[in-house]
């Protein structure tokens, strides 16, 4: 086993040589302290990612779900394509909705451009219960070029892997990860955060920030704010 190299203390690493015009000593001291926290945050993200990868195998998928795809019927096993790993996203665009969830739409718009890169390593499918014609029509409306969308209106995938209750008109968002091992398809990871897990005053969200929107706004003095959310149009 390769020996683990001890990490330098974050405060020791956080000695930036960069200086900006007219910055004060107080700014530099505070910025270096923040840089140390950013280093610790990066390290924590790495630890969480390693712990996620080290999870034991989850449950075998109970069904080779049949979806309606953009090119016709397709099964879960076929969604893997040439890869052994499949990432799915439950898109909140059930048949009870006139328009899809704005937050999901914001996230998917950012992911669309990354699909050619992501699919070099894994396969991706965006799943919603609306008819595939509605999904593809909205995809064209937004100018999405790469996101593969499939309808789960004829199966129980969203209920099984999203906790949805279609009979109550509910849908929920979330990522799931599956791997293919021989003739088995195994679930390895799924979002489990709920609104009740948010800390006081915090906008409910999952353990990792997937949305570039929030990451960029968090760089600013005003942050993401408490009275604004993405919209489908402006």
Short mmCIF file of N, CA and C in Angstrom, two decimals, residues 49-197:
data_model
loop_
_atom_site.label_atom_id
_atom_site.label_comp_id
_atom_site.label_asym_id
_atom_site.label_seq_id
_atom_site.Cartn_x
_atom_site.Cartn_y
_atom_site.Cartn_z
N UNK A 49 -15.95 12.78 -1.49
CA UNK A 49 -15.97 12.07 -2.77
C UNK A 49 -15.35 10.69 -2.62
N UNK A 50 -14.25 10.59 -1.86
CA UNK A 50 -13.61 9.29 -1.64
C UNK A 50 -14.53 8.37 -0.84
N UNK A 51 -15.22 8.91 0.16
CA UNK A 51 -16.15 8.10 0.95
C UNK A 51 -17.31 7.62 0.09
N UNK A 52 -17.78 8.47 -0.80
CA UNK A 52 -18.87 8.08 -1.71
C UNK A 52 -18.40 6.95 -2.62
N UNK A 53 -17.20 7.06 -3.16
CA UNK A 53 -16.69 6.02 -4.06
C UNK A 53 -16.49 4.71 -3.32
N UNK A 54 -16.25 4.78 -2.01
CA UNK A 54 -15.97 3.59 -1.22
C UNK A 54 -17.22 2.92 -0.67
N UNK A 55 -18.39 3.46 -0.98
CA UNK A 55 -19.62 2.82 -0.51
C UNK A 55 -19.68 1.36 -1.00
N UNK A 56 -20.17 0.46 -0.16
CA UNK A 56 -20.38 -0.91 -0.65
C UNK A 56 -21.47 -0.91 -1.71
N UNK A 57 -21.55 -1.95 -2.53
CA UNK A 57 -22.60 -1.99 -3.55
C UNK A 57 -23.98 -1.84 -2.94
N UNK A 58 -24.83 -1.06 -3.60
CA UNK A 58 -26.20 -0.93 -3.15
C UNK A 58 -27.05 -2.10 -3.64
N UNK A 59 -28.33 -1.87 -3.75
CA UNK A 59 -29.22 -2.95 -4.15
C UNK A 59 -29.26 -3.17 -5.64
N UNK A 60 -29.53 -4.42 -6.03
CA UNK A 60 -29.75 -4.72 -7.44
C UNK A 60 -31.02 -4.03 -7.91
N UNK A 61 -30.98 -3.50 -9.11
CA UNK A 61 -32.16 -2.85 -9.68
C UNK A 61 -33.24 -3.91 -9.91
N UNK A 62 -34.47 -3.67 -9.46
CA UNK A 62 -35.49 -4.71 -9.52
C UNK A 62 -36.08 -4.94 -10.90
N UNK A 63 -35.81 -4.04 -11.85
CA UNK A 63 -36.45 -4.16 -13.15
C UNK A 63 -35.58 -3.47 -14.19
N UNK A 64 -35.56 -4.01 -15.40
CA UNK A 64 -34.89 -3.32 -16.50
C UNK A 64 -35.92 -2.36 -17.11
N UNK A 65 -36.10 -1.25 -16.43
CA UNK A 65 -37.19 -0.32 -16.75
C UNK A 65 -37.21 0.03 -18.24
N UNK A 66 -38.40 0.12 -18.77
CA UNK A 66 -38.58 0.51 -20.16
C UNK A 66 -39.03 1.97 -20.22
N UNK A 67 -38.27 2.78 -20.94
CA UNK A 67 -38.54 4.20 -21.09
C UNK A 67 -38.94 4.50 -22.54
N UNK A 68 -39.57 5.65 -22.73
CA UNK A 68 -39.77 6.18 -24.07
C UNK A 68 -38.67 7.20 -24.33
N UNK A 69 -37.78 6.87 -25.25
CA UNK A 69 -36.67 7.74 -25.56
C UNK A 69 -36.92 8.58 -26.80
N UNK A 70 -35.98 9.43 -27.11
CA UNK A 70 -36.12 10.33 -28.25
C UNK A 70 -36.12 9.56 -29.57
N UNK A 71 -35.53 8.37 -29.57
CA UNK A 71 -35.48 7.55 -30.79
C UNK A 71 -36.37 6.32 -30.67
N UNK A 72 -37.23 6.27 -29.64
CA UNK A 72 -38.09 5.11 -29.45
C UNK A 72 -37.87 4.46 -28.11
N UNK A 73 -38.49 3.30 -27.87
CA UNK A 73 -38.36 2.61 -26.58
C UNK A 73 -36.90 2.26 -26.28
N UNK A 74 -36.55 2.38 -24.99
CA UNK A 74 -35.19 2.07 -24.56
C UNK A 74 -35.26 1.58 -23.12
N UNK A 75 -34.47 0.59 -22.79
CA UNK A 75 -34.45 0.05 -21.43
C UNK A 75 -33.32 0.68 -20.62
N UNK A 76 -33.40 0.50 -19.31
CA UNK A 76 -32.35 1.03 -18.44
C UNK A 76 -30.99 0.48 -18.84
N UNK A 77 -30.93 -0.81 -19.11
CA UNK A 77 -29.64 -1.40 -19.48
C UNK A 77 -29.10 -0.80 -20.77
N UNK A 78 -29.98 -0.45 -21.69
CA UNK A 78 -29.53 0.16 -22.94
C UNK A 78 -29.04 1.58 -22.75
N UNK A 79 -29.51 2.25 -21.70
CA UNK A 79 -29.07 3.63 -21.44
C UNK A 79 -27.59 3.69 -21.06
N UNK A 80 -27.02 2.56 -20.64
CA UNK A 80 -25.59 2.55 -20.31
C UNK A 80 -24.73 2.76 -21.55
N UNK A 81 -25.24 2.40 -22.73
CA UNK A 81 -24.43 2.52 -23.93
C UNK A 81 -23.14 1.74 -23.80
N UNK A 82 -21.99 2.37 -24.12
CA UNK A 82 -20.72 1.65 -24.06
C UNK A 82 -20.08 1.63 -22.68
N UNK A 83 -20.71 2.28 -21.70
CA UNK A 83 -20.08 2.45 -20.38
C UNK A 83 -20.65 1.47 -19.36
N UNK A 84 -19.93 1.37 -18.24
CA UNK A 84 -20.41 0.53 -17.14
C UNK A 84 -21.06 1.35 -16.04
N UNK A 85 -21.15 2.67 -16.23
CA UNK A 85 -21.73 3.56 -15.23
C UNK A 85 -22.75 4.48 -15.89
N UNK A 86 -23.87 4.67 -15.21
CA UNK A 86 -24.95 5.52 -15.70
C UNK A 86 -25.37 6.48 -14.60
N UNK A 87 -25.41 7.77 -14.93
CA UNK A 87 -25.95 8.81 -14.04
C UNK A 87 -27.31 9.21 -14.56
N UNK A 88 -28.31 9.19 -13.70
CA UNK A 88 -29.63 9.67 -14.08
C UNK A 88 -29.99 10.89 -13.23
N UNK A 89 -30.83 11.75 -13.80
CA UNK A 89 -31.36 12.88 -13.03
C UNK A 89 -32.87 12.87 -13.16
N UNK A 90 -33.57 12.88 -12.02
CA UNK A 90 -35.02 12.98 -12.01
C UNK A 90 -35.41 14.44 -12.20
N UNK A 91 -35.93 14.74 -13.37
CA UNK A 91 -36.32 16.09 -13.76
C UNK A 91 -37.76 16.33 -13.30
N UNK A 92 -37.97 17.40 -12.58
CA UNK A 92 -39.31 17.71 -12.08
C UNK A 92 -40.15 18.31 -13.21
N UNK A 93 -40.62 17.41 -14.06
CA UNK A 93 -41.47 17.80 -15.19
C UNK A 93 -42.49 16.68 -15.40
N UNK A 94 -43.26 16.44 -14.34
CA UNK A 94 -44.31 15.44 -14.43
C UNK A 94 -45.49 15.95 -15.22
N UNK A 95 -46.41 15.06 -15.58
CA UNK A 95 -47.54 15.45 -16.43
C UNK A 95 -48.48 16.45 -15.76
N UNK A 96 -48.40 16.59 -14.42
CA UNK A 96 -49.26 17.54 -13.74
C UNK A 96 -48.75 18.97 -13.87
N UNK A 97 -47.53 19.16 -14.36
CA UNK A 97 -46.92 20.48 -14.46
C UNK A 97 -47.17 21.07 -15.86
N UNK A 98 -47.58 22.34 -15.87
CA UNK A 98 -47.69 23.03 -17.15
C UNK A 98 -46.30 23.33 -17.72
N UNK A 99 -45.37 23.65 -16.82
CA UNK A 99 -43.99 23.94 -17.21
C UNK A 99 -43.07 23.26 -16.22
N UNK A 100 -41.84 22.94 -16.61
CA UNK A 100 -40.95 22.23 -15.70
C UNK A 100 -40.44 23.13 -14.57
N UNK A 101 -39.87 22.50 -13.58
CA UNK A 101 -39.29 23.20 -12.44
C UNK A 101 -38.18 24.14 -12.91
N UNK A 102 -38.23 25.43 -12.54
CA UNK A 102 -37.18 26.37 -12.96
C UNK A 102 -35.80 26.01 -12.43
N UNK A 103 -35.73 25.49 -11.19
CA UNK A 103 -34.42 25.14 -10.64
C UNK A 103 -33.81 23.97 -11.40
N UNK A 104 -34.61 22.94 -11.68
CA UNK A 104 -34.11 21.83 -12.49
C UNK A 104 -33.64 22.33 -13.86
N UNK A 105 -34.42 23.21 -14.44
CA UNK A 105 -34.11 23.72 -15.77
C UNK A 105 -32.80 24.48 -15.76
N UNK A 106 -32.58 25.28 -14.72
CA UNK A 106 -31.32 26.02 -14.58
C UNK A 106 -30.14 25.06 -14.52
N UNK A 107 -30.27 24.03 -13.69
CA UNK A 107 -29.20 23.04 -13.56
C UNK A 107 -28.95 22.31 -14.86
N UNK A 108 -30.02 21.85 -15.50
CA UNK A 108 -29.86 21.06 -16.73
C UNK A 108 -29.27 21.90 -17.85
N UNK A 109 -29.62 23.19 -17.90
CA UNK A 109 -29.03 24.05 -18.91
C UNK A 109 -27.52 24.13 -18.79
N UNK A 110 -27.03 24.15 -17.54
CA UNK A 110 -25.59 24.19 -17.32
C UNK A 110 -24.93 22.87 -17.68
N UNK A 111 -25.62 21.77 -17.39
CA UNK A 111 -25.05 20.45 -17.67
C UNK A 111 -25.01 20.15 -19.16
N UNK A 112 -25.98 20.68 -19.91
CA UNK A 112 -26.10 20.35 -21.33
C UNK A 112 -24.77 20.50 -22.07
N UNK A 113 -24.11 21.62 -21.88
CA UNK A 113 -22.86 21.86 -22.62
C UNK A 113 -21.74 20.92 -22.19
N UNK A 114 -21.86 20.34 -20.99
CA UNK A 114 -20.82 19.45 -20.47
C UNK A 114 -21.01 17.99 -20.89
N UNK A 115 -22.17 17.67 -21.46
CA UNK A 115 -22.46 16.27 -21.77
C UNK A 115 -21.40 15.63 -22.68
N UNK A 116 -20.92 16.31 -23.74
CA UNK A 116 -19.89 15.66 -24.56
C UNK A 116 -18.63 15.28 -23.77
N UNK A 117 -18.31 16.05 -22.73
CA UNK A 117 -17.16 15.72 -21.89
C UNK A 117 -17.50 14.60 -20.91
N UNK A 118 -18.65 14.74 -20.23
CA UNK A 118 -19.04 13.76 -19.22
C UNK A 118 -19.16 12.37 -19.82
N UNK A 119 -19.73 12.30 -21.02
CA UNK A 119 -20.00 10.99 -21.62
C UNK A 119 -18.75 10.35 -22.23
N UNK A 120 -17.60 10.97 -22.06
CA UNK A 120 -16.37 10.26 -22.36
C UNK A 120 -16.10 9.18 -21.32
N UNK A 121 -16.68 9.35 -20.12
CA UNK A 121 -16.41 8.41 -19.03
C UNK A 121 -17.64 7.64 -18.57
N UNK A 122 -18.80 8.29 -18.57
CA UNK A 122 -20.03 7.65 -18.09
C UNK A 122 -21.18 8.05 -19.00
N UNK A 123 -22.29 7.34 -18.88
CA UNK A 123 -23.50 7.70 -19.61
C UNK A 123 -24.42 8.51 -18.71
N UNK A 124 -25.30 9.29 -19.33
CA UNK A 124 -26.20 10.18 -18.62
C UNK A 124 -27.59 10.07 -19.23
N UNK A 125 -28.63 10.13 -18.38
CA UNK A 125 -30.00 10.18 -18.86
C UNK A 125 -30.81 11.09 -17.94
N UNK A 126 -31.61 11.95 -18.54
CA UNK A 126 -32.50 12.84 -17.80
C UNK A 126 -33.90 12.26 -17.89
N UNK A 127 -34.49 11.98 -16.71
CA UNK A 127 -35.72 11.20 -16.63
C UNK A 127 -36.86 12.06 -16.08
N UNK A 128 -37.99 12.03 -16.76
CA UNK A 128 -39.19 12.71 -16.26
C UNK A 128 -40.42 11.91 -16.68
N UNK A 129 -41.53 12.12 -15.98
CA UNK A 129 -42.72 11.32 -16.24
C UNK A 129 -43.61 11.89 -17.34
N UNK A 130 -43.35 13.11 -17.79
CA UNK A 130 -44.14 13.64 -18.90
C UNK A 130 -43.86 12.85 -20.17
N UNK A 131 -44.78 12.86 -21.13
CA UNK A 131 -44.52 12.20 -22.41
C UNK A 131 -43.25 12.74 -23.05
N UNK A 132 -42.54 11.88 -23.74
CA UNK A 132 -41.26 12.27 -24.31
C UNK A 132 -41.41 13.42 -25.28
N UNK A 133 -42.59 13.54 -25.91
CA UNK A 133 -42.80 14.65 -26.85
C UNK A 133 -42.72 16.00 -26.12
N UNK A 134 -43.25 16.05 -24.89
CA UNK A 134 -43.16 17.29 -24.11
C UNK A 134 -41.71 17.58 -23.74
N UNK A 135 -40.98 16.53 -23.38
CA UNK A 135 -39.59 16.71 -22.97
C UNK A 135 -38.75 17.24 -24.14
N UNK A 136 -38.91 16.64 -25.30
CA UNK A 136 -38.11 17.06 -26.44
C UNK A 136 -38.54 18.44 -26.94
N UNK A 137 -39.83 18.77 -26.82
CA UNK A 137 -40.28 20.10 -27.23
C UNK A 137 -39.64 21.17 -26.35
N UNK A 138 -39.59 20.91 -25.05
CA UNK A 138 -38.95 21.89 -24.16
C UNK A 138 -37.45 21.93 -24.39
N UNK A 139 -36.88 20.80 -24.67
CA UNK A 139 -35.44 20.76 -24.98
C UNK A 139 -35.13 21.65 -26.18
N UNK A 140 -35.96 21.59 -27.21
CA UNK A 140 -35.76 22.45 -28.39
C UNK A 140 -35.97 23.92 -28.02
N UNK A 141 -36.98 24.18 -27.19
CA UNK A 141 -37.26 25.55 -26.78
C UNK A 141 -36.06 26.19 -26.08
N UNK A 142 -35.39 25.41 -25.24
CA UNK A 142 -34.24 25.94 -24.50
C UNK A 142 -32.96 25.92 -25.30
N UNK A 143 -32.96 25.26 -26.44
CA UNK A 143 -31.75 25.18 -27.22
C UNK A 143 -30.75 24.18 -26.69
N UNK A 144 -31.23 23.21 -25.88
CA UNK A 144 -30.33 22.17 -25.38
C UNK A 144 -29.96 21.24 -26.53
N UNK A 145 -28.70 20.97 -26.66
CA UNK A 145 -28.21 20.19 -27.79
C UNK A 145 -27.86 18.75 -27.43
N UNK A 146 -27.47 18.50 -26.19
CA UNK A 146 -26.85 17.22 -25.88
C UNK A 146 -27.58 16.38 -24.84
N UNK A 147 -28.40 16.97 -23.99
CA UNK A 147 -29.03 16.22 -22.91
C UNK A 147 -29.92 15.11 -23.46
N UNK A 148 -29.67 13.86 -23.11
CA UNK A 148 -30.55 12.76 -23.52
C UNK A 148 -31.73 12.66 -22.55
N UNK A 149 -32.95 12.85 -23.03
CA UNK A 149 -34.13 12.82 -22.17
C UNK A 149 -34.95 11.58 -22.47
N UNK A 150 -35.53 11.00 -21.42
CA UNK A 150 -36.40 9.83 -21.57
C UNK A 150 -37.60 10.01 -20.66
N UNK A 151 -38.73 9.46 -21.09
CA UNK A 151 -39.95 9.50 -20.30
C UNK A 151 -40.11 8.21 -19.50
N UNK A 152 -40.41 8.38 -18.22
CA UNK A 152 -40.66 7.24 -17.34
C UNK A 152 -42.14 7.13 -17.01
N UNK A 153 -42.99 7.75 -17.84
CA UNK A 153 -44.42 7.74 -17.56
C UNK A 153 -45.03 6.36 -17.51
N UNK A 154 -44.38 5.37 -18.12
CA UNK A 154 -44.94 4.03 -18.14
C UNK A 154 -44.29 3.06 -17.19
N UNK A 155 -43.45 3.55 -16.27
CA UNK A 155 -42.81 2.64 -15.32
C UNK A 155 -42.77 3.27 -13.93
N UNK A 156 -42.11 2.61 -13.00
CA UNK A 156 -42.07 3.07 -11.61
C UNK A 156 -40.69 3.61 -11.22
N UNK A 157 -39.87 3.95 -12.19
CA UNK A 157 -38.51 4.38 -11.90
C UNK A 157 -38.48 5.57 -10.95
N UNK A 158 -39.28 6.60 -11.23
CA UNK A 158 -39.24 7.81 -10.40
C UNK A 158 -39.74 7.54 -8.98
N UNK A 159 -40.68 6.63 -8.85
CA UNK A 159 -41.14 6.26 -7.51
C UNK A 159 -40.05 5.48 -6.78
N UNK A 160 -39.44 4.53 -7.49
CA UNK A 160 -38.44 3.67 -6.86
C UNK A 160 -37.16 4.42 -6.53
N UNK A 161 -36.76 5.35 -7.39
CA UNK A 161 -35.47 6.02 -7.22
C UNK A 161 -35.61 7.53 -7.08
N UNK A 162 -36.76 7.99 -6.63
CA UNK A 162 -36.92 9.40 -6.33
C UNK A 162 -37.93 9.65 -5.23
N UNK A 163 -38.57 8.58 -4.79
CA UNK A 163 -39.54 8.72 -3.72
C UNK A 163 -40.78 9.49 -4.13
N UNK A 164 -41.06 9.54 -5.43
CA UNK A 164 -42.21 10.30 -5.90
C UNK A 164 -43.52 9.54 -5.63
N UNK A 165 -44.58 10.31 -5.55
CA UNK A 165 -45.92 9.74 -5.40
C UNK A 165 -46.79 10.27 -6.53
N UNK A 166 -46.71 9.62 -7.69
CA UNK A 166 -47.43 10.13 -8.86
C UNK A 166 -48.93 10.26 -8.63
N UNK A 167 -49.50 9.39 -7.79
CA UNK A 167 -50.94 9.46 -7.54
C UNK A 167 -51.32 10.75 -6.81
N UNK A 168 -50.35 11.39 -6.17
CA UNK A 168 -50.58 12.67 -5.49
C UNK A 168 -50.07 13.85 -6.31
N UNK A 169 -49.63 13.56 -7.53
CA UNK A 169 -49.12 14.63 -8.38
C UNK A 169 -47.75 15.13 -7.97
N UNK A 170 -46.99 14.31 -7.26
CA UNK A 170 -45.68 14.74 -6.77
C UNK A 170 -44.57 14.34 -7.75
N UNK A 171 -43.55 15.19 -7.82
CA UNK A 171 -42.30 14.77 -8.45
C UNK A 171 -41.16 15.38 -7.65
N UNK A 172 -39.99 14.77 -7.77
CA UNK A 172 -38.84 15.22 -7.00
C UNK A 172 -37.60 15.15 -7.86
N UNK A 173 -36.63 16.00 -7.52
CA UNK A 173 -35.38 16.05 -8.27
C UNK A 173 -34.31 15.21 -7.58
N UNK A 174 -33.32 14.79 -8.32
CA UNK A 174 -32.22 14.08 -7.70
C UNK A 174 -31.41 13.25 -8.68
N UNK A 175 -30.14 13.10 -8.35
CA UNK A 175 -29.25 12.25 -9.12
C UNK A 175 -29.24 10.84 -8.55
N UNK A 176 -29.09 9.85 -9.43
CA UNK A 176 -28.84 8.48 -9.05
C UNK A 176 -27.71 7.94 -9.92
N UNK A 177 -26.94 7.03 -9.36
CA UNK A 177 -25.83 6.42 -10.09
C UNK A 177 -25.99 4.91 -10.06
N UNK A 178 -25.81 4.30 -11.22
CA UNK A 178 -25.93 2.85 -11.38
C UNK A 178 -24.67 2.32 -12.05
N UNK A 179 -24.29 1.09 -11.71
CA UNK A 179 -23.18 0.44 -12.39
C UNK A 179 -23.66 -0.90 -12.92
N UNK A 180 -23.01 -1.34 -13.97
CA UNK A 180 -23.33 -2.62 -14.60
C UNK A 180 -22.19 -3.57 -14.33
N UNK A 181 -22.49 -4.69 -13.70
CA UNK A 181 -21.49 -5.71 -13.38
C UNK A 181 -21.97 -7.05 -13.93
N UNK A 182 -21.43 -7.45 -15.07
CA UNK A 182 -21.89 -8.66 -15.71
C UNK A 182 -23.34 -8.49 -16.12
N UNK A 183 -24.20 -9.36 -15.66
CA UNK A 183 -25.61 -9.25 -15.99
C UNK A 183 -26.42 -8.47 -14.97
N UNK A 184 -25.75 -7.88 -13.97
CA UNK A 184 -26.45 -7.16 -12.90
C UNK A 184 -26.33 -5.66 -13.11
N UNK A 185 -27.38 -4.94 -12.72
CA UNK A 185 -27.34 -3.49 -12.62
C UNK A 185 -27.54 -3.14 -11.16
N UNK A 186 -26.60 -2.39 -10.60
CA UNK A 186 -26.58 -2.12 -9.16
C UNK A 186 -26.66 -0.61 -8.94
N UNK A 187 -27.48 -0.22 -8.00
CA UNK A 187 -27.58 1.18 -7.59
C UNK A 187 -26.46 1.47 -6.60
N UNK A 188 -25.68 2.51 -6.85
CA UNK A 188 -24.54 2.82 -5.98
C UNK A 188 -24.71 4.10 -5.19
N UNK A 189 -25.51 5.04 -5.70
CA UNK A 189 -25.65 6.33 -5.00
C UNK A 189 -26.95 7.00 -5.43
N UNK A 190 -27.59 7.68 -4.47
CA UNK A 190 -28.78 8.47 -4.77
C UNK A 190 -28.90 9.62 -3.79
N UNK A 191 -29.44 10.75 -4.27
CA UNK A 191 -29.68 11.88 -3.38
C UNK A 191 -30.62 11.46 -2.25
N UNK A 192 -30.29 11.85 -1.03
CA UNK A 192 -31.15 11.54 0.10
C UNK A 192 -31.47 12.77 0.95
N UNK A 193 -31.01 13.94 0.52
CA UNK A 193 -31.31 15.16 1.26
C UNK A 193 -32.77 15.54 1.10
N UNK A 194 -33.37 16.04 2.17
CA UNK A 194 -34.73 16.57 2.14
C UNK A 194 -34.73 17.97 2.71
N UNK A 195 -35.81 18.69 2.50
CA UNK A 195 -35.91 20.05 3.00
C UNK A 195 -35.71 20.11 4.52
N UNK A 196 -36.13 19.05 5.22
CA UNK A 196 -36.04 19.06 6.67
C UNK A 196 -34.60 19.01 7.17
N UNK A 197 -33.66 18.68 6.29
CA UNK A 197 -32.26 18.57 6.70
C UNK A 197 -31.51 19.89 6.59
#
